Short mmCIF file of C-alpha atoms (C1' of nucleotides) in Angstrom, two decimals:
data_model
loop_
_atom_site.label_atom_id
_atom_site.label_comp_id
_atom_site.label_asym_id
_atom_site.label_seq_id
_atom_site.Cartn_x
_atom_site.Cartn_y
_atom_site.Cartn_z
CA MET K 7 3.03 -14.66 -17.51
CA ASN K 8 6.53 -16.99 -18.15
CA TRP K 9 5.79 -20.20 -16.19
CA VAL K 10 5.53 -24.07 -15.38
CA ASP K 11 3.75 -26.19 -13.49
CA HIS K 12 5.81 -29.32 -11.84
CA GLU K 13 2.23 -30.10 -10.51
CA THR K 14 3.14 -30.90 -6.95
CA TYR K 15 5.12 -27.24 -7.14
CA ILE K 16 5.40 -24.29 -9.52
CA GLU K 17 8.23 -22.19 -11.37
CA LEU K 18 7.97 -18.62 -12.38
CA TYR K 19 10.35 -16.88 -14.87
CA PRO K 20 10.62 -13.63 -14.26
CA PRO K 21 11.63 -11.11 -16.92
CA ALA K 22 15.50 -9.12 -16.79
CA GLU K 23 16.01 -6.92 -13.85
CA PHE K 24 14.63 -8.70 -10.88
CA ASP K 25 16.04 -9.48 -7.79
CA PHE K 26 13.77 -11.72 -5.08
CA LYS K 27 16.45 -11.23 -1.92
CA GLU K 28 15.16 -7.19 -2.75
CA CYS K 29 11.51 -7.56 -2.88
CA ARG K 30 11.55 -10.41 -0.05
CA ILE K 31 13.87 -7.21 2.50
CA PHE K 32 11.22 -4.69 1.10
CA LEU K 33 8.77 -7.76 2.52
CA GLU K 34 10.27 -8.14 5.78
CA ARG K 35 9.87 -4.44 6.79
CA SER K 36 6.66 -4.88 9.65
CA ASP K 37 7.04 -8.06 12.24
CA GLN K 38 3.35 -6.98 12.29
CA GLU K 39 2.84 -7.49 9.06
CA VAL K 40 -0.42 -10.14 9.23
CA LEU K 41 -0.85 -11.00 5.75
CA HIS K 42 2.55 -13.24 4.96
CA GLN K 43 4.96 -14.79 7.01
CA ILE K 44 9.16 -14.96 6.94
CA LYS K 45 11.05 -17.92 7.84
CA ASP K 46 14.32 -19.50 5.88
CA GLY K 47 14.53 -16.47 3.43
CA ALA K 48 11.14 -18.07 2.05
CA VAL K 49 7.74 -15.84 1.69
CA TYR K 50 4.95 -17.81 3.73
CA LYS K 51 1.35 -16.32 1.89
CA LEU K 52 -2.54 -17.66 2.70
CA LEU K 53 -4.79 -17.29 -0.71
CA GLU K 54 -7.95 -18.15 -1.30
CA ILE K 55 -8.87 -18.76 -4.71
CA LYS K 56 -12.34 -20.07 -5.71
CA GLY K 57 -13.41 -20.81 -1.79
CA SER K 58 -10.06 -23.45 -0.69
CA LEU K 59 -7.92 -21.67 1.18
CA ILE K 60 -3.92 -22.09 -0.62
CA LEU K 61 -1.15 -22.38 1.81
CA CYS K 62 1.83 -20.98 -1.31
CA LYS K 63 5.83 -21.28 0.12
CA VAL K 64 7.40 -18.92 -2.26
CA VAL K 65 10.88 -19.03 -2.31
CA GLY K 66 13.65 -17.70 -4.60
CA SER K 67 16.05 -20.08 -7.06
CA GLY K 68 18.12 -18.62 -9.50
CA HIS K 69 16.51 -16.76 -11.94
CA SER K 70 13.09 -18.55 -11.09
CA ILE K 71 10.53 -18.97 -7.88
CA LYS K 72 9.53 -21.94 -6.89
CA ILE K 73 6.05 -21.81 -5.14
CA GLU K 74 5.60 -25.00 -3.45
CA PHE K 75 2.17 -26.22 -1.72
CA PRO K 76 2.73 -27.06 1.97
CA ALA K 77 0.25 -27.99 3.13
CA LYS K 78 -1.64 -29.30 0.37
CA THR K 79 -1.33 -30.03 -3.02
CA PRO K 80 -4.28 -27.51 -5.01
CA SER K 81 -5.73 -28.21 -8.20
CA VAL K 82 -4.16 -27.58 -12.18
CA LEU K 83 -6.64 -23.61 -11.44
CA GLU K 84 -5.11 -22.87 -8.26
CA ARG K 85 -1.62 -23.58 -9.24
CA LYS K 86 -2.31 -21.75 -12.54
CA LYS K 87 -4.23 -18.75 -10.14
CA ALA K 88 -1.68 -19.23 -7.55
CA GLY K 89 1.17 -18.46 -9.87
CA GLU K 90 -0.62 -15.92 -11.43
CA TYR K 91 -1.48 -14.41 -7.89
CA VAL K 92 2.43 -14.03 -7.74
CA TRP K 93 2.97 -12.25 -10.86
CA GLU K 94 1.49 -10.23 -10.16
CA TRP K 95 2.19 -9.28 -5.90
CA PHE K 96 5.99 -9.00 -6.88
CA ASP K 97 5.44 -7.23 -10.06
CA LEU K 98 6.90 -9.41 -12.59
CA GLU K 99 4.30 -7.89 -16.21
CA CYS K 100 7.01 -5.03 -15.41
CA ASP K 101 9.78 -4.30 -17.85
CA LEU K 102 11.97 -2.66 -15.97
CA SER K 103 14.99 -1.64 -18.31
CA GLY K 104 13.38 2.04 -19.10
CA PHE K 105 13.37 2.84 -15.11
CA TYR K 106 16.76 1.59 -14.38
CA GLN K 107 18.35 4.07 -17.82
CA MET K 108 16.84 6.94 -16.86
CA ALA K 109 17.33 6.26 -12.58
CA ALA K 110 21.61 5.93 -14.27
CA GLN K 111 20.79 9.30 -15.54
CA ASP K 112 19.27 10.75 -12.60
CA GLU K 113 20.86 12.69 -8.88
CA VAL K 114 18.13 11.64 -6.63
CA LEU K 115 17.68 8.19 -7.46
CA LYS K 116 21.48 7.28 -9.26
CA THR K 117 22.34 5.15 -5.90
CA VAL K 118 19.26 3.44 -4.30
CA ALA K 119 18.44 2.51 -8.29
CA ARG K 120 21.84 0.55 -7.80
CA LYS K 121 21.77 -0.14 -4.93
CA TYR K 122 17.64 -2.50 -4.34
CA GLY K 123 18.58 -3.55 -8.05
CA GLY K 124 15.81 -6.25 -8.54
CA LEU K 125 13.69 -4.58 -6.06
CA ARG K 126 9.42 -4.73 -7.89
CA ILE K 127 7.09 -3.28 -6.01
CA MET K 128 4.82 -5.20 -4.73
CA CYS K 129 1.92 -4.90 -5.55
CA MET K 130 -1.38 -5.44 -3.37
CA PRO K 131 -3.72 -7.95 -5.96
CA ASP K 132 -6.28 -7.23 -4.81
CA LEU K 133 -8.16 -3.65 -4.81
CA PHE K 134 -10.83 -3.91 -1.53
CA GLU K 135 -7.57 -4.52 0.59
CA ALA K 136 -5.49 -1.80 -1.43
CA LEU K 137 -8.19 0.17 -0.93
CA VAL K 138 -8.52 -0.31 2.84
CA TRP K 139 -4.72 -1.00 3.66
CA ALA K 140 -4.04 2.88 2.03
CA ILE K 141 -7.62 4.40 3.90
CA ILE K 142 -6.02 2.77 7.23
CA GLY K 143 -2.94 4.22 6.73
CA GLN K 144 -4.27 8.16 6.68
CA GLN K 145 -2.78 10.47 9.19
CA ILE K 146 -1.74 8.03 11.43
CA ASN K 147 1.51 5.88 11.71
CA LEU K 148 2.31 3.31 9.99
CA ALA K 149 2.81 1.56 13.79
CA PHE K 150 -0.48 1.52 14.55
CA ALA K 151 -1.74 0.76 10.69
CA TYR K 152 -0.74 -1.72 11.12
CA THR K 153 -2.19 -2.90 14.47
CA LEU K 154 -5.60 -1.65 13.28
CA LYS K 155 -4.55 -4.15 9.54
CA LYS K 156 -3.53 -6.91 12.36
CA ARG K 157 -6.72 -6.04 14.63
CA PHE K 158 -8.80 -6.18 11.08
CA VAL K 159 -7.36 -8.99 9.33
CA GLU K 160 -7.47 -11.61 12.69
CA GLN K 161 -11.53 -10.77 13.16
CA PHE K 162 -12.78 -10.14 9.99
CA GLY K 163 -10.33 -12.72 7.96
CA GLU K 164 -10.25 -16.37 8.25
CA SER K 165 -7.26 -18.43 8.31
CA LEU K 166 -5.06 -22.10 8.28
CA THR K 167 -3.34 -23.08 11.11
CA PHE K 168 -0.40 -25.37 9.49
CA GLY K 169 2.17 -26.23 11.21
CA GLY K 170 1.50 -24.74 13.78
CA ASP K 171 1.58 -21.70 11.97
CA LYS K 172 -1.73 -19.45 11.35
CA PHE K 173 -1.88 -18.22 8.67
CA PHE K 174 -4.81 -15.58 7.35
CA VAL K 175 -6.50 -14.16 4.23
CA PHE K 176 -7.33 -10.69 3.99
CA PRO K 177 -11.44 -9.95 5.34
CA SER K 178 -14.00 -10.03 2.29
CA VAL K 179 -15.80 -8.26 0.86
CA HIS K 180 -19.20 -9.92 2.13
CA LYS K 181 -17.56 -9.87 5.56
CA ILE K 182 -16.86 -6.36 5.80
CA ALA K 183 -20.08 -4.67 4.01
CA SER K 184 -21.85 -6.78 6.64
CA LEU K 185 -20.30 -5.03 9.13
CA LYS K 186 -22.37 -1.76 11.94
CA ILE K 187 -19.86 1.38 12.54
CA GLU K 188 -18.92 0.47 15.59
CA ASP K 189 -18.33 -3.16 14.97
CA LEU K 190 -14.86 -1.31 13.49
CA THR K 191 -14.76 1.81 15.88
CA LYS K 192 -14.02 -0.59 18.44
CA HIS K 193 -11.31 -2.01 17.44
CA GLN K 194 -10.21 1.82 17.52
CA PHE K 195 -10.98 3.31 13.59
CA SER K 196 -12.59 6.35 13.45
CA THR K 197 -15.72 6.82 12.60
CA ARG K 198 -14.85 8.34 9.34
CA LYS K 199 -12.62 5.25 8.60
CA ALA K 200 -14.79 2.74 9.66
CA GLU K 201 -17.33 4.55 6.87
CA TYR K 202 -15.49 4.55 4.14
CA ILE K 203 -14.23 0.89 3.87
CA ILE K 204 -17.72 -0.24 5.00
CA GLY K 205 -18.74 2.00 2.36
CA ILE K 206 -16.14 0.78 -0.19
CA ALA K 207 -17.18 -2.27 0.73
CA LYS K 208 -20.78 -2.23 0.08
CA ASP K 209 -19.86 -0.72 -3.83
CA MET K 210 -17.98 -3.81 -4.01
CA GLU K 211 -21.02 -5.74 -2.90
CA SER K 212 -22.72 -4.49 -5.58
CA GLY K 213 -20.54 -4.58 -8.06
CA LYS K 214 -20.41 -0.69 -8.69
CA LEU K 215 -16.58 -0.33 -7.98
CA THR K 216 -14.28 -3.42 -9.45
CA LYS K 217 -10.58 -3.58 -10.55
CA GLU K 218 -11.70 -4.13 -13.75
CA LEU K 219 -14.07 -1.50 -14.32
CA LEU K 220 -11.23 0.82 -12.98
CA LEU K 221 -8.94 -1.16 -15.25
CA GLN K 222 -11.43 -0.08 -18.40
CA GLN K 223 -11.16 3.56 -18.05
CA GLN K 224 -9.47 5.02 -20.80
CA ASP K 225 -5.79 6.17 -20.19
CA ILE K 226 -4.60 7.06 -15.56
CA HIS K 227 -5.40 9.52 -15.30
CA GLN K 228 -10.14 8.72 -15.07
CA ILE K 229 -9.45 5.85 -13.29
CA ARG K 230 -7.52 8.66 -10.74
CA LYS K 231 -10.48 10.53 -11.53
CA SER K 232 -12.70 7.54 -10.80
CA LEU K 233 -10.52 6.49 -7.96
CA MET K 234 -10.69 10.12 -6.10
CA SER K 235 -14.98 10.19 -6.99
CA ILE K 236 -15.13 6.87 -3.81
CA ARG K 237 -15.94 8.56 -0.08
CA GLY K 238 -12.81 8.34 1.67
CA VAL K 239 -10.63 8.42 -1.48
CA GLY K 240 -7.53 11.47 -1.11
CA ALA K 241 -5.68 12.64 -3.71
CA TRP K 242 -3.07 10.30 -2.47
CA THR K 243 -5.40 6.91 -1.75
CA ALA K 244 -5.82 7.12 -5.36
CA ASP K 245 -2.59 7.64 -6.39
CA TYR K 246 -1.25 5.12 -4.07
CA VAL K 247 -3.70 2.92 -5.10
CA MET K 248 -3.11 2.86 -8.53
CA MET K 249 0.24 2.23 -7.41
CA LYS K 250 0.14 -1.42 -5.16
CA CYS K 251 -2.37 -2.68 -7.04
CA LEU K 252 -3.62 -0.85 -10.27
CA HIS K 253 0.38 -1.63 -11.79
CA GLN K 254 0.24 2.24 -13.19
CA PRO K 255 4.07 3.16 -12.92
CA SER K 256 3.57 7.01 -14.20
CA ALA K 257 1.50 6.98 -10.64
CA PHE K 258 2.47 9.32 -8.02
CA PRO K 259 1.93 9.77 -4.38
CA ILE K 260 3.75 13.20 -4.57
CA ALA K 261 1.77 14.12 -0.75
CA ASP K 262 2.74 10.75 1.14
CA VAL K 263 4.97 12.09 3.99
CA GLY K 264 7.69 8.93 3.55
CA LEU K 265 8.85 9.92 0.45
CA HIS K 266 9.35 13.83 2.23
CA ASN K 267 11.11 12.27 4.59
CA ALA K 268 12.86 9.81 2.11
CA LEU K 269 14.20 13.08 0.28
CA LYS K 270 15.10 14.72 3.13
CA HIS K 271 16.90 12.19 4.78
CA LEU K 272 18.20 10.75 1.16
CA LEU K 273 19.88 14.44 -0.17
CA GLY K 274 20.88 15.75 3.76
CA LEU K 275 18.28 18.95 3.47
CA LYS K 276 17.22 20.24 6.76
CA GLN K 277 13.92 20.16 6.54
CA LYS K 278 10.90 18.01 4.21
CA PRO K 279 11.13 19.35 0.80
CA THR K 280 7.76 21.63 -0.49
CA LEU K 281 5.34 20.09 -3.71
CA ASN K 282 7.30 22.21 -5.98
CA GLU K 283 10.12 20.49 -5.15
CA ILE K 284 9.94 17.81 -5.14
CA GLU K 285 8.57 18.02 -8.06
CA ARG K 286 11.65 19.32 -9.62
CA TYR K 287 14.09 16.60 -8.64
CA GLY K 288 11.16 14.09 -9.91
CA VAL K 289 10.98 15.82 -13.83
CA ASN K 290 12.75 13.50 -15.30
CA TRP K 291 11.21 10.76 -13.89
CA GLU K 292 7.90 11.51 -16.51
CA GLY K 293 6.03 7.47 -16.78
CA TRP K 294 8.19 6.07 -13.75
CA GLN K 295 7.64 7.83 -10.93
CA ALA K 296 5.92 5.54 -8.75
CA TYR K 297 9.43 2.42 -9.42
CA ALA K 298 11.05 5.74 -7.95
CA VAL K 299 8.26 6.54 -5.00
CA PHE K 300 9.12 3.40 -4.62
CA TYR K 301 12.26 3.08 -4.59
CA LEU K 302 12.92 5.42 -1.71
CA TRP K 303 10.23 4.61 0.50
CA ARG K 304 12.31 1.79 0.49
CA SER K 305 15.73 3.99 1.41
CA LEU K 306 13.49 5.15 4.59
CA TYR K 307 13.75 1.51 6.02
CA ASP K 308 17.99 0.86 5.97
CA ASN K 309 17.63 3.82 9.07
CA LYS K 310 15.26 3.41 11.04
CA LEU K 311 13.50 5.77 10.16
"C1'" DA J 3 3.31 17.26 27.11
"C1'" DT J 4 4.04 17.91 22.30
"C1'" DC J 5 3.90 17.21 17.85
"C1'" DC J 6 3.50 14.36 13.82
"C1'" DA J 7 1.59 10.65 11.70
"C1'" DG J 8 2.03 7.05 3.90
"C1'" DG J 9 -4.09 12.32 4.33
"C1'" DA J 10 -10.12 13.49 3.65
"C1'" DA J 11 -13.88 15.65 4.14
"C1'" DC J 12 -15.97 19.33 5.76
"C1'" DT J 13 -16.68 24.51 5.51
"C1'" DG J 14 -16.51 29.54 4.22
"C1'" DT J 15 -14.50 32.69 1.18
"C1'" DA B 17 -9.74 27.17 -6.69
"C1'" DC B 18 -8.45 27.75 -2.63
"C1'" DA B 19 -7.10 28.03 2.76
"C1'" DG B 20 -8.97 26.50 6.99
"C1'" DT B 21 -10.75 23.66 10.03
"C1'" DT B 22 -12.38 18.96 12.48
"C1'" DC B 23 -11.40 13.86 12.73
"C1'" DA B 24 -8.93 10.91 16.12
"C1'" DT B 25 -6.55 7.96 17.61
"C1'" DG B 26 -0.79 6.50 19.29
"C1'" DG B 27 4.36 6.94 18.65
"C1'" DA B 28 8.23 9.60 19.98
#
DNA sequence: ATCCAGGAACTGT
DNA sequence: ACAGTTCATGGA
């Protein structure tokens, strides 16, 4: 992390190929989002750092990102942790030059790569959040998925009220591990999803499943295999989590419906492409599939599709 | 009403 | 390995 601590606020210095506004546009895609809010160009996010709730105001400032703390100035260590979170959230460890080099020569990505230049994969540093969000999103439309997530977070997550706004953090593993199936099904979660989510919380509570253990795996195939051994995690969820949480640029959720729709609209196809066709479009994407998918997802939000 | 949604487990072959 | 079935509910 490249940063400077100014005590009342901190400043991050992202690598080249970064545009705060493009990232913010992606964060604004749903008005049902409960884990961050956007006001006057600033992104507000509540973090839980070593047991204390810390409200962050994240703003783009020329080539840097400033993180202010409107509610209360945190300690040195907390400021550093907040910086590390945002660094990971915006995927700032990634050098995107290879992606843009490839995309400039790629018929599918050429236009979107230029159009959304500086956009990064907006990540979910918290493994539990990434897994739960992916499972919630399985086989239901996104609008309903956001509704379920909102209920989940507001029911089980801690919050902090500041300036008349209420901010939430994602529910803790400990809290969810203690739930019964019915605690979730009464909020319209399916029985299966309730089982998956509580099961994962229990595995994480016991330390059997951690982000560190996954990242220690030898290669991306081993990570994928470990993820898919979890009940409720199939190929799509494993790829999604590797992409959004584990920073694996070659993760490729090829069966994703959003990807299919993006390709259909972008290429003017009459129907959604088959998996074989997508593999052909993506022959050049090797090593950057996750960014290709993310930029294609981004294109969906231009036409309200 | 009908189809589909940022799938996965289960079952039978 | 592969195809078909079930789950489960809201949005368009």
